Amino acid sequence: MTAALRHARDRGRWLAWIAAIAVMLWPALAAAHASLVASVPAADAVLATSPQSFTLTFNEQVTVVRLQLIDPRGRSHPVSAIDQDAATLRFAPPVPLGQGAHLLSWRVVSADGHPVGGTLTFWIGTPGNRLPAIEVPDDPVRRTAIWLTRIVAELTLLMAVGGAVFLGWIAAAPPRGARATSIVTALLGLAALVVSVGLQGLDVLDLPLARLGEAAVWRAGGSGSFGDAATLSGIALVVALAALRWRGWNARLLSLGAVVSLGTAFAVSGHAATAEPRTLASAAVWVHGVSLALWIGALLPLALAIGKRDTAPATLRRFSRTIPAAIVALLISGVALAAVELGRLDALWQSDYGRVLVAKLVLVGLLLGLALWNRVRLTPRVLAGEGAAVRTMRASIMAELMLVIAILGVVGLWRFTPPPRGVTAEAAELVHLHGERAMATVTLTPGRAGPVAIDVVLQTADEAPLPAQALTVTLANPEAGIEQLSAEAQKTPDGPWRAELTAPVSGRWTLTLGILISDFEKVNLEGPIVIR
């Protein structure tokens, strides 16, 4: 054996040993983050009187990032005077504590540089299910920016995709300037989508507009269902741009692809993404978005098309035959969504969501009345070639677009008003989590804010029972202004794993299951879950 071969063999042996040691140490290295090992008071403790001091003990020394106490009225009180002794934090209550439920939320940086956090609940006096209605700090400038950007993004999306469909399927001949207008609209929509992702990240992390350039903000904004919806909306706009550049059947097929992507974008995000029955809600949102695009997107190119004497009659007749079907679908899907989201009739006037819906219905009624007047009174006159009727219809179409902008502005308020069904539901919440190596059926009982029991049935990807050594259940909701909650699940005699947590506030949470299959293998499953 030559010296070179011996050297290569020896080097291979060293690499094998290093790899083996790394594999053996990997579980320990992966679990090297700090964790809370003890607290005074303990999680879910019931105290007769207010504690004079608090203690948090970790498994290693930590650096405090944020520590806050939330009182029964939902007000957050930061803790700044902290006495740290190695891995133990001691501090006094920042304010006098009264009777009721309190939340202690902490976020620290472990020795390996990773931030970790958690929240524990304790009661003073008589325990109960009533938890603080957390007051989430609000930035009016950020909220206004989110609202305005949403209006621009949705309006341009509807107009660009609907305009591509109109030019490909309805217009007898493309009116002058219609393609260029739709292309500019689509490009503006793409820009608004990009900005909306950054604003979403600021909202998730509760940061001011000045922090918009940070990478963490964009990662937070692009994650979850909002990121999925933004991606699908971007695809819809790009496909619409391609349809506007092509002619004939290529343009028609591309415009249909843009419509499908638009409808799916509407269906994967927002309140309807968490409504039950999920299939009905998602289908209704899909139909609602598509119908709205077909109608609204046709208005501006129609206003340009009716000025062409040779092709205007054919275009107007096609529009009059096809758009009523879209309006009927729009109304039916809207009624279905209102029934799902409201849950009960009195929520129409007793909830903020219902009052926003009433305002929207008033504006929609005006829009429908204007559309009906256009069809019954103006369309015959335009078809007869009256020049004054053409000018009047164009002015009417512009008025319709102004009403659409007002409707989108009102609907944008739903971004900040949860639907009543998200508050009144009392039943258990059931979700399915899927991964390449494992899947889980998770049941929260009851499916509302407060103490919840989380039952987990683990299976392999081919639906066989999955044996596991340990299971960690984590709930996270950054928008609530508190840190994540975690608990080690216990195996029950009848098969499922069970963990008990106290979810302090309703809303959309991220559920994470850490499944330890063996000493060398851990699988994480993650998905959204709604707590009523």
Short mmCIF file of C-alpha atoms in Angstrom, two decimals:
data_model
loop_
_atom_site.label_atom_id
_atom_site.label_comp_id
_atom_site.label_asym_id
_atom_site.label_seq_id
_atom_site.Cartn_x
_atom_site.Cartn_y
_atom_site.Cartn_z
CA MET A 1 0.00 0.00 0.00
CA THR A 2 1.45 3.37 -0.98
CA ALA A 3 1.93 6.20 1.49
CA ALA A 4 -0.81 8.21 -0.22
CA LEU A 5 -3.32 5.37 0.17
CA ARG A 6 -2.38 4.86 3.83
CA HIS A 7 -2.78 8.59 4.46
CA ALA A 8 -6.21 8.59 2.79
CA ARG A 9 -7.27 5.53 4.83
CA ASP A 10 -6.14 7.11 8.11
CA ARG A 11 -7.89 10.35 7.25
CA GLY A 12 -11.06 8.41 6.45
CA ARG A 13 -10.92 6.69 9.84
CA TRP A 14 -10.59 10.04 11.62
CA LEU A 15 -13.53 11.45 9.70
CA ALA A 16 -15.60 8.38 10.57
CA TRP A 17 -14.79 8.79 14.27
CA ILE A 18 -15.62 12.49 14.17
CA ALA A 19 -18.93 11.75 12.42
CA ALA A 20 -19.79 9.05 14.97
CA ILE A 21 -19.07 11.39 17.90
CA ALA A 22 -21.12 14.15 16.27
CA VAL A 23 -24.07 11.78 15.84
CA MET A 24 -23.87 10.74 19.50
CA LEU A 25 -23.62 14.32 20.71
CA TRP A 26 -26.24 15.74 18.34
CA PRO A 27 -29.28 15.17 20.60
CA ALA A 28 -27.50 16.94 23.44
CA LEU A 29 -26.35 19.77 21.21
CA ALA A 30 -29.81 20.17 19.70
CA ALA A 31 -31.32 20.40 23.18
CA ALA A 32 -28.73 22.84 24.48
CA HIS A 33 -31.14 25.78 24.61
CA ALA A 34 -32.07 27.12 28.03
CA SER A 35 -35.27 25.84 29.61
CA LEU A 36 -37.22 26.79 32.71
CA VAL A 37 -36.82 24.11 35.38
CA ALA A 38 -38.61 25.75 38.32
CA SER A 39 -40.66 28.82 39.18
CA VAL A 40 -42.19 30.49 42.21
CA PRO A 41 -45.11 30.61 41.92
CA ALA A 42 -45.45 27.43 39.89
CA ALA A 43 -47.44 27.31 36.66
CA ASP A 44 -51.21 27.29 37.31
CA ALA A 45 -50.64 27.87 41.04
CA VAL A 46 -53.48 29.24 43.17
CA LEU A 47 -52.25 31.69 45.81
CA ALA A 48 -54.18 33.01 48.78
CA THR A 49 -52.40 36.36 48.72
CA SER A 50 -50.18 38.33 46.39
CA PRO A 51 -46.59 37.01 46.27
CA GLN A 52 -43.87 39.36 47.53
CA SER A 53 -41.35 38.06 45.00
CA PHE A 54 -41.02 35.84 41.94
CA THR A 55 -38.33 33.34 41.01
CA LEU A 56 -37.51 31.80 37.64
CA THR A 57 -34.82 29.13 37.57
CA PHE A 58 -33.32 27.90 34.30
CA ASN A 59 -31.00 25.02 33.53
CA GLU A 60 -28.21 27.46 32.61
CA GLN A 61 -27.36 31.12 32.92
CA VAL A 62 -29.46 33.33 30.67
CA THR A 63 -29.67 36.94 29.51
CA VAL A 64 -33.06 38.57 29.98
CA VAL A 65 -34.62 40.09 26.86
CA ARG A 66 -38.13 40.81 28.14
CA LEU A 67 -40.02 40.07 31.31
CA GLN A 68 -43.59 41.25 31.83
CA LEU A 69 -46.50 40.64 34.15
CA ILE A 70 -50.03 40.90 32.77
CA ASP A 71 -52.76 41.69 35.30
CA PRO A 72 -56.40 40.51 35.28
CA ARG A 73 -57.41 43.60 33.28
CA GLY A 74 -55.03 42.68 30.47
CA ARG A 75 -52.53 45.45 31.12
CA SER A 76 -48.85 44.64 30.64
CA HIS A 77 -46.33 45.72 33.29
CA PRO A 78 -42.64 45.36 32.34
CA VAL A 79 -40.24 44.04 34.97
CA SER A 80 -36.94 45.91 35.01
CA ALA A 81 -35.54 45.42 38.53
CA ILE A 82 -34.19 41.87 38.31
CA ASP A 83 -31.73 40.24 40.72
CA GLN A 84 -29.87 37.53 38.80
CA ASP A 85 -27.87 34.80 40.51
CA ALA A 86 -26.38 32.58 37.80
CA ALA A 87 -29.36 30.70 36.34
CA THR A 88 -31.94 32.15 38.75
CA LEU A 89 -33.92 35.36 38.29
CA ARG A 90 -35.58 37.04 41.27
CA PHE A 91 -37.79 40.10 41.11
CA ALA A 92 -40.63 41.79 42.94
CA PRO A 93 -44.06 42.45 41.39
CA PRO A 94 -43.84 45.67 39.34
CA VAL A 95 -47.31 46.70 40.58
CA PRO A 96 -49.64 45.59 43.41
CA LEU A 97 -51.43 42.40 42.40
CA GLY A 98 -55.14 41.96 42.88
CA GLN A 99 -57.50 39.00 42.79
CA GLY A 100 -57.80 36.97 39.59
CA ALA A 101 -55.64 35.40 36.91
CA HIS A 102 -52.18 36.75 36.11
CA LEU A 103 -49.72 35.93 33.33
CA LEU A 104 -45.94 35.99 33.67
CA SER A 105 -44.29 36.14 30.26
CA TRP A 106 -40.52 35.84 29.82
CA ARG A 107 -38.04 35.86 26.96
CA VAL A 108 -34.34 35.15 27.49
CA VAL A 109 -31.25 34.34 25.46
CA SER A 110 -29.56 31.04 26.32
CA ALA A 111 -25.81 30.48 26.47
CA ASP A 112 -25.75 29.28 22.86
CA GLY A 113 -27.24 32.59 21.70
CA HIS A 114 -30.74 31.32 20.93
CA PRO A 115 -33.74 33.27 22.26
CA VAL A 116 -36.32 31.19 24.12
CA GLY A 117 -39.47 32.23 25.92
CA GLY A 118 -42.50 31.06 27.79
CA THR A 119 -45.57 32.11 29.73
CA LEU A 120 -47.05 30.78 32.95
CA THR A 121 -50.42 31.48 34.56
CA PHE A 122 -51.21 31.79 38.25
CA TRP A 123 -54.26 32.84 40.23
CA ILE A 124 -54.64 34.95 43.34
CA GLY A 125 -57.76 34.07 45.30
CA THR A 126 -60.30 31.74 43.73
CA PRO A 127 -59.18 29.99 40.52
CA GLY A 128 -61.37 30.15 37.46
CA ASN A 129 -61.50 30.06 33.70
CA ARG A 130 -61.59 33.82 33.23
CA LEU A 131 -58.22 35.03 31.98
CA PRO A 132 -56.93 38.52 31.20
CA ALA A 133 -58.26 40.03 27.99
CA ILE A 134 -54.77 41.01 26.90
CA GLU A 135 -54.44 44.53 25.59
CA VAL A 136 -52.08 44.22 22.64
CA PRO A 137 -50.13 47.46 22.08
CA ASP A 138 -51.19 49.12 18.86
CA ASP A 139 -49.30 51.43 16.55
CA PRO A 140 -51.82 53.66 14.71
CA VAL A 141 -49.30 54.57 12.01
CA ARG A 142 -48.55 50.91 11.33
CA ARG A 143 -52.24 50.02 11.40
CA THR A 144 -53.07 52.76 8.90
CA ALA A 145 -50.24 51.66 6.62
CA ILE A 146 -51.49 48.07 6.73
CA TRP A 147 -55.03 49.20 5.93
CA LEU A 148 -54.04 51.44 2.99
CA THR A 149 -51.64 48.88 1.53
CA ARG A 150 -54.29 46.20 1.71
CA ILE A 151 -56.74 48.38 -0.24
CA VAL A 152 -54.16 49.03 -2.96
CA ALA A 153 -53.04 45.39 -3.13
CA GLU A 154 -56.56 43.96 -3.36
CA LEU A 155 -57.85 46.58 -5.79
CA THR A 156 -54.92 46.17 -8.18
CA LEU A 157 -55.11 42.38 -7.92
CA LEU A 158 -58.81 42.34 -8.79
CA MET A 159 -58.44 44.86 -11.61
CA ALA A 160 -55.35 43.27 -13.20
CA VAL A 161 -56.63 39.68 -13.16
CA GLY A 162 -60.21 40.64 -14.05
CA GLY A 163 -58.93 42.94 -16.77
CA ALA A 164 -56.91 40.10 -18.32
CA VAL A 165 -60.04 37.92 -18.37
CA PHE A 166 -62.11 40.73 -19.93
CA LEU A 167 -59.57 41.38 -22.69
CA GLY A 168 -59.14 37.67 -23.41
CA TRP A 169 -62.75 36.50 -23.27
CA ILE A 170 -65.22 39.39 -23.46
CA ALA A 171 -63.79 42.30 -25.45
CA ALA A 172 -64.54 42.04 -29.17
CA ALA A 173 -61.27 43.91 -29.76
CA PRO A 174 -58.78 45.26 -27.19
CA PRO A 175 -59.62 48.95 -26.64
CA ARG A 176 -56.79 51.42 -26.92
CA GLY A 177 -54.84 51.78 -23.69
CA ALA A 178 -56.57 48.88 -21.93
CA ARG A 179 -53.59 46.51 -22.01
CA ALA A 180 -51.14 49.19 -20.91
CA THR A 181 -53.44 50.21 -18.06
CA SER A 182 -53.82 46.63 -16.87
CA ILE A 183 -50.05 46.05 -17.06
CA VAL A 184 -49.36 49.15 -14.95
CA THR A 185 -52.04 48.02 -12.50
CA ALA A 186 -50.44 44.58 -12.16
CA LEU A 187 -46.99 46.07 -11.56
CA LEU A 188 -48.43 48.38 -8.90
CA GLY A 189 -50.10 45.36 -7.34
CA LEU A 190 -46.80 43.48 -7.13
CA ALA A 191 -45.19 46.45 -5.40
CA ALA A 192 -48.08 46.69 -2.93
CA LEU A 193 -47.80 42.96 -2.19
CA VAL A 194 -44.12 43.30 -1.35
CA VAL A 195 -44.82 46.19 1.00
CA SER A 196 -47.70 44.29 2.62
CA VAL A 197 -45.36 41.40 3.54
CA GLY A 198 -43.04 43.79 5.35
CA LEU A 199 -45.93 45.45 7.17
CA GLN A 200 -47.28 42.07 8.19
CA GLY A 201 -43.88 41.26 9.69
CA LEU A 202 -43.91 44.51 11.67
CA ASP A 203 -47.38 43.67 12.94
CA VAL A 204 -46.40 40.14 13.97
CA LEU A 205 -43.29 41.33 15.82
CA ASP A 206 -44.99 44.50 17.12
CA LEU A 207 -42.32 46.80 15.69
CA PRO A 208 -42.52 50.39 14.37
CA LEU A 209 -42.25 51.33 10.70
CA ALA A 210 -38.63 52.35 11.19
CA ARG A 211 -37.71 48.66 11.56
CA LEU A 212 -39.13 47.72 8.15
CA GLY A 213 -35.69 47.00 6.67
CA GLU A 214 -34.76 44.22 9.10
CA ALA A 215 -34.51 40.67 7.73
CA ALA A 216 -36.41 39.20 10.69
CA VAL A 217 -39.37 41.41 9.84
CA TRP A 218 -39.59 40.05 6.29
CA ARG A 219 -39.18 36.46 7.47
CA ALA A 220 -42.05 36.91 9.91
CA GLY A 221 -44.24 38.58 7.29
CA GLY A 222 -43.63 35.89 4.70
CA SER A 223 -44.41 32.97 7.00
CA GLY A 224 -47.73 31.30 7.68
CA SER A 225 -50.97 31.67 5.74
CA PHE A 226 -50.33 35.35 4.99
CA GLY A 227 -47.11 34.44 3.19
CA ASP A 228 -48.96 31.73 1.25
CA ALA A 229 -51.65 34.21 0.22
CA ALA A 230 -49.09 36.82 -0.82
CA THR A 231 -47.21 34.24 -2.90
CA LEU A 232 -50.38 33.09 -4.66
CA SER A 233 -51.43 36.70 -5.28
CA GLY A 234 -48.02 37.41 -6.77
CA ILE A 235 -48.34 34.37 -9.02
CA ALA A 236 -51.78 35.59 -10.12
CA LEU A 237 -50.37 38.99 -11.05
CA VAL A 238 -47.39 37.53 -12.91
CA VAL A 239 -49.64 35.15 -14.88
CA ALA A 240 -52.01 38.04 -15.61
CA LEU A 241 -49.05 40.04 -16.95
CA ALA A 242 -48.19 37.12 -19.23
CA ALA A 243 -51.81 36.93 -20.42
CA LEU A 244 -51.76 40.64 -21.23
CA ARG A 245 -48.65 40.20 -23.36
CA TRP A 246 -50.06 37.29 -25.37
CA ARG A 247 -52.96 37.01 -27.79
CA GLY A 248 -55.61 34.42 -28.63
CA TRP A 249 -56.00 31.17 -26.70
CA ASN A 250 -52.68 31.56 -24.94
CA ALA A 251 -53.93 34.76 -23.34
CA ARG A 252 -57.26 33.16 -22.47
CA LEU A 253 -55.74 30.12 -20.75
CA LEU A 254 -53.24 32.25 -18.87
CA SER A 255 -56.01 34.54 -17.65
CA LEU A 256 -57.89 31.51 -16.28
CA GLY A 257 -54.74 30.44 -14.45
CA ALA A 258 -54.50 33.91 -12.91
CA VAL A 259 -58.12 33.65 -11.77
CA VAL A 260 -57.52 30.27 -10.11
CA SER A 261 -54.46 31.59 -8.28
CA LEU A 262 -56.36 34.70 -7.15
CA GLY A 263 -59.24 32.68 -5.75
CA THR A 264 -56.86 30.36 -3.92
CA ALA A 265 -55.00 33.33 -2.44
CA PHE A 266 -58.24 34.63 -0.98
CA ALA A 267 -59.15 31.18 0.37
CA VAL A 268 -55.93 30.35 2.25
CA SER A 269 -55.73 33.42 4.47
CA GLY A 270 -57.87 35.67 6.60
CA HIS A 271 -60.74 34.78 8.92
CA ALA A 272 -62.19 32.23 6.47
CA ALA A 273 -59.02 30.15 6.64
CA THR A 274 -59.96 29.17 10.19
CA ALA A 275 -63.75 29.05 9.90
CA GLU A 276 -65.76 25.87 10.24
CA PRO A 277 -66.96 24.09 8.22
CA ARG A 278 -63.60 24.66 6.57
CA THR A 279 -64.53 23.28 3.14
CA LEU A 280 -67.63 25.46 2.83
CA ALA A 281 -65.82 28.60 4.05
CA SER A 282 -62.82 28.14 1.75
CA ALA A 283 -65.02 27.38 -1.26
CA ALA A 284 -67.20 30.41 -0.57
CA VAL A 285 -64.17 32.71 -0.27
CA TRP A 286 -62.74 31.29 -3.50
CA VAL A 287 -65.98 31.92 -5.40
CA HIS A 288 -66.35 35.35 -3.79
CA GLY A 289 -62.88 36.47 -4.83
CA VAL A 290 -63.14 35.12 -8.37
CA SER A 291 -66.60 36.62 -8.94
CA LEU A 292 -65.47 39.97 -7.63
CA ALA A 293 -62.43 39.97 -9.94
CA LEU A 294 -64.53 39.13 -12.99
CA TRP A 295 -66.89 42.00 -12.25
CA ILE A 296 -64.58 44.69 -10.92
CA GLY A 297 -61.73 43.91 -13.30
CA ALA A 298 -64.00 44.39 -16.28
CA LEU A 299 -65.13 47.92 -15.39
CA LEU A 300 -62.14 50.00 -16.50
CA PRO A 301 -61.51 48.22 -19.83
CA LEU A 302 -65.29 48.32 -20.45
CA ALA A 303 -65.25 52.10 -20.01
CA LEU A 304 -62.54 52.26 -22.68
CA ALA A 305 -64.26 49.73 -24.97
CA ILE A 306 -67.67 51.44 -25.22
CA GLY A 307 -66.07 54.36 -27.06
CA LYS A 308 -65.20 52.18 -30.09
CA ARG A 309 -68.25 52.44 -32.35
CA ASP A 310 -67.39 49.36 -34.42
CA THR A 311 -66.81 46.89 -31.56
CA ALA A 312 -68.62 48.49 -28.60
CA PRO A 313 -72.02 46.80 -29.22
CA ALA A 314 -70.52 43.29 -29.35
CA THR A 315 -68.39 43.90 -26.26
CA LEU A 316 -71.29 45.38 -24.29
CA ARG A 317 -73.60 42.50 -25.20
CA ARG A 318 -71.02 39.91 -24.09
CA PHE A 319 -70.49 41.80 -20.83
CA SER A 320 -74.24 41.99 -20.19
CA ARG A 321 -74.60 38.21 -20.74
CA THR A 322 -71.68 37.05 -18.57
CA ILE A 323 -71.34 39.43 -15.63
CA PRO A 324 -74.81 38.80 -14.10
CA ALA A 325 -73.74 35.20 -13.42
CA ALA A 326 -70.65 36.47 -11.59
CA ILE A 327 -72.80 38.88 -9.54
CA VAL A 328 -75.21 36.09 -8.54
CA ALA A 329 -72.26 33.88 -7.47
CA LEU A 330 -70.84 36.85 -5.56
CA LEU A 331 -74.08 37.35 -3.62
CA ILE A 332 -74.61 33.66 -2.82
CA SER A 333 -71.04 33.18 -1.59
CA GLY A 334 -71.30 36.41 0.43
CA VAL A 335 -74.43 35.19 2.21
CA ALA A 336 -72.74 31.85 2.99
CA LEU A 337 -69.68 33.60 4.42
CA ALA A 338 -71.79 35.94 6.55
CA ALA A 339 -73.67 32.97 8.00
CA VAL A 340 -70.43 31.14 8.82
CA GLU A 341 -68.64 34.12 10.33
CA LEU A 342 -71.52 35.64 12.30
CA GLY A 343 -72.88 32.43 13.77
CA ARG A 344 -76.02 34.19 15.06
CA LEU A 345 -78.24 37.00 13.79
CA ASP A 346 -77.81 39.41 16.72
CA ALA A 347 -74.04 39.47 16.08
CA LEU A 348 -74.88 41.62 13.05
CA TRP A 349 -75.42 44.63 15.33
CA GLN A 350 -73.79 43.48 18.58
CA SER A 351 -70.24 42.95 17.28
CA ASP A 352 -67.69 45.14 15.51
CA TYR A 353 -67.44 42.52 12.79
CA GLY A 354 -71.20 42.65 12.23
CA ARG A 355 -71.25 46.45 12.11
CA VAL A 356 -68.50 46.44 9.50
CA LEU A 357 -70.58 43.92 7.54
CA VAL A 358 -73.61 46.22 7.71
CA ALA A 359 -71.54 49.10 6.32
CA LYS A 360 -70.29 46.85 3.54
CA LEU A 361 -73.83 45.71 2.68
CA VAL A 362 -75.00 49.31 2.38
CA LEU A 363 -72.19 50.10 -0.05
CA VAL A 364 -72.78 46.86 -1.98
CA GLY A 365 -76.47 47.78 -2.27
CA LEU A 366 -75.50 51.13 -3.81
CA LEU A 367 -73.09 49.38 -6.17
CA LEU A 368 -75.72 46.89 -7.29
CA GLY A 369 -78.26 49.66 -7.79
CA LEU A 370 -75.83 51.58 -9.97
CA ALA A 371 -74.99 48.45 -11.98
CA LEU A 372 -78.69 47.72 -12.47
CA TRP A 373 -79.30 51.28 -13.68
CA ASN A 374 -76.42 50.92 -16.14
CA ARG A 375 -77.86 47.72 -17.51
CA VAL A 376 -81.51 48.75 -17.74
CA ARG A 377 -81.29 52.44 -18.68
CA LEU A 378 -77.89 53.11 -20.20
CA THR A 379 -76.99 49.92 -22.07
CA PRO A 380 -79.87 50.21 -24.62
CA ARG A 381 -78.92 53.84 -25.29
CA VAL A 382 -75.24 52.98 -25.77
CA LEU A 383 -76.18 50.16 -28.12
CA ALA A 384 -78.29 52.68 -30.06
CA GLY A 385 -75.19 54.79 -30.58
CA GLU A 386 -76.01 57.77 -28.35
CA GLY A 387 -72.82 59.69 -27.60
CA ALA A 388 -74.25 61.24 -24.42
CA ALA A 389 -75.08 57.76 -23.10
CA VAL A 390 -71.46 56.67 -23.61
CA ARG A 391 -70.21 59.61 -21.53
CA THR A 392 -72.83 58.95 -18.85
CA MET A 393 -71.94 55.25 -18.66
CA ARG A 394 -68.25 56.06 -18.32
CA ALA A 395 -69.02 58.42 -15.46
CA SER A 396 -71.21 55.72 -13.90
CA ILE A 397 -68.43 53.14 -14.22
CA MET A 398 -66.01 55.52 -12.48
CA ALA A 399 -68.60 55.90 -9.70
CA GLU A 400 -68.74 52.10 -9.43
CA LEU A 401 -64.97 51.97 -9.04
CA MET A 402 -65.13 54.60 -6.28
CA LEU A 403 -67.73 52.48 -4.48
CA VAL A 404 -65.48 49.44 -4.87
CA ILE A 405 -62.59 51.32 -3.25
CA ALA A 406 -64.92 52.32 -0.39
CA ILE A 407 -66.03 48.69 0.02
CA LEU A 408 -62.44 47.46 0.11
CA GLY A 409 -61.65 50.13 2.68
CA VAL A 410 -64.51 48.98 4.90
CA VAL A 411 -63.66 45.30 4.42
CA GLY A 412 -60.06 46.10 5.34
CA LEU A 413 -61.27 46.85 8.86
CA TRP A 414 -61.95 43.11 9.28
CA ARG A 415 -58.16 42.76 9.51
CA PHE A 416 -58.55 44.17 13.04
CA THR A 417 -61.95 42.75 14.06
CA PRO A 418 -62.27 38.99 14.72
CA PRO A 419 -65.57 37.38 13.64
CA PRO A 420 -68.12 36.54 16.35
CA ARG A 421 -67.86 32.81 15.67
CA GLY A 422 -64.24 33.07 16.88
CA VAL A 423 -65.52 34.28 20.26
CA THR A 424 -68.66 32.27 20.88
CA ALA A 425 -67.63 28.76 19.90
CA GLU A 426 -67.34 26.41 22.86
CA ALA A 427 -66.73 23.02 21.23
CA ALA A 428 -63.44 21.19 21.04
CA GLU A 429 -61.01 22.17 18.31
CA LEU A 430 -59.65 19.38 16.07
CA VAL A 431 -56.64 19.73 13.78
CA HIS A 432 -54.49 17.37 11.71
CA LEU A 433 -50.76 17.89 11.35
CA HIS A 434 -48.83 16.12 8.59
CA GLY A 435 -45.14 15.60 7.91
CA GLU A 436 -42.92 13.29 5.88
CA ARG A 437 -42.17 11.05 8.87
CA ALA A 438 -45.21 11.47 11.09
CA MET A 439 -48.68 12.90 11.42
CA ALA A 440 -50.89 13.72 14.37
CA THR A 441 -54.53 14.29 15.25
CA VAL A 442 -54.79 16.96 17.94
CA THR A 443 -57.88 17.78 19.99
CA LEU A 444 -58.18 20.83 22.27
CA THR A 445 -60.88 20.57 24.90
CA PRO A 446 -62.50 23.00 25.27
CA GLY A 447 -61.51 24.86 22.12
CA ARG A 448 -61.57 28.27 23.81
CA ALA A 449 -59.26 30.47 25.85
CA GLY A 450 -58.48 29.23 29.33
CA PRO A 451 -57.23 25.91 30.66
CA VAL A 452 -57.21 23.37 27.82
CA ALA A 453 -56.47 19.68 27.59
CA ILE A 454 -54.52 18.75 24.45
CA ASP A 455 -54.91 15.13 23.31
CA VAL A 456 -52.55 13.92 20.59
CA VAL A 457 -52.77 10.71 18.56
CA LEU A 458 -49.48 10.02 16.77
CA GLN A 459 -49.22 8.02 13.55
CA THR A 460 -46.64 7.29 10.91
CA ALA A 461 -47.04 8.66 7.38
CA ASP A 462 -48.84 5.44 6.37
CA GLU A 463 -51.30 5.77 9.29
CA ALA A 464 -49.74 3.14 11.55
CA PRO A 465 -49.37 3.88 15.29
CA LEU A 466 -46.19 5.84 15.99
CA PRO A 467 -44.29 4.82 19.15
CA ALA A 468 -42.55 7.79 20.74
CA GLN A 469 -40.36 8.27 23.78
CA ALA A 470 -41.54 11.78 24.60
CA LEU A 471 -43.78 14.53 23.27
CA THR A 472 -43.58 18.30 23.81
CA VAL A 473 -46.57 20.51 22.99
CA THR A 474 -46.01 24.22 22.30
CA LEU A 475 -48.48 27.02 21.59
CA ALA A 476 -47.24 30.34 20.18
CA ASN A 477 -49.10 33.55 19.36
CA PRO A 478 -46.68 36.48 18.91
CA GLU A 479 -49.53 38.86 18.05
CA ALA A 480 -50.88 38.48 21.61
CA GLY A 481 -47.73 40.07 23.01
CA ILE A 482 -46.74 37.06 25.14
CA GLU A 483 -44.22 34.28 24.77
CA GLN A 484 -44.95 30.69 23.83
CA LEU A 485 -46.38 28.11 26.21
CA SER A 486 -44.93 24.60 26.42
CA ALA A 487 -45.76 21.42 28.28
CA GLU A 488 -44.49 17.84 28.30
CA ALA A 489 -47.28 15.49 27.29
CA GLN A 490 -47.93 12.27 29.19
CA LYS A 491 -48.96 8.94 27.67
CA THR A 492 -52.47 8.00 28.75
CA PRO A 493 -53.51 4.39 29.40
CA ASP A 494 -55.92 4.37 26.46
CA GLY A 495 -53.30 5.44 23.92
CA PRO A 496 -53.29 9.21 23.20
CA TRP A 497 -50.79 11.62 24.66
CA ARG A 498 -52.18 14.42 26.86
CA ALA A 499 -50.81 17.81 27.85
CA GLU A 500 -52.49 20.56 29.83
CA LEU A 501 -51.88 24.24 29.16
CA THR A 502 -53.57 27.53 29.85
CA ALA A 503 -54.19 29.49 26.65
CA PRO A 504 -54.62 33.06 27.91
CA VAL A 505 -56.24 34.62 24.85
CA SER A 506 -58.34 33.59 21.87
CA GLY A 507 -57.05 33.85 18.32
CA ARG A 508 -54.93 32.05 15.76
CA TRP A 509 -52.07 30.15 17.42
CA THR A 510 -49.22 28.07 16.05
CA LEU A 511 -49.19 24.54 17.45
CA THR A 512 -45.85 22.69 17.45
CA LEU A 513 -45.34 19.05 18.42
CA GLY A 514 -41.80 17.93 19.29
CA ILE A 515 -41.85 14.13 18.91
CA LEU A 516 -38.84 12.26 20.29
CA ILE A 517 -38.89 8.96 18.40
CA SER A 518 -35.52 7.71 19.66
CA ASP A 519 -32.37 9.05 21.27
CA PHE A 520 -31.12 10.03 17.83
CA GLU A 521 -34.31 11.07 16.05
CA LYS A 522 -36.73 13.90 16.72
CA VAL A 523 -39.57 15.03 14.45
CA ASN A 524 -41.35 18.40 14.63
CA LEU A 525 -44.88 18.96 13.34
CA GLU A 526 -46.29 22.46 13.11
CA GLY A 527 -49.58 23.98 12.04
CA PRO A 528 -52.18 26.66 12.87
CA ILE A 529 -54.93 26.14 15.41
CA VAL A 530 -57.73 28.47 16.42
CA ILE A 531 -58.58 29.00 20.08
CA ARG A 532 -62.00 30.57 20.47
#
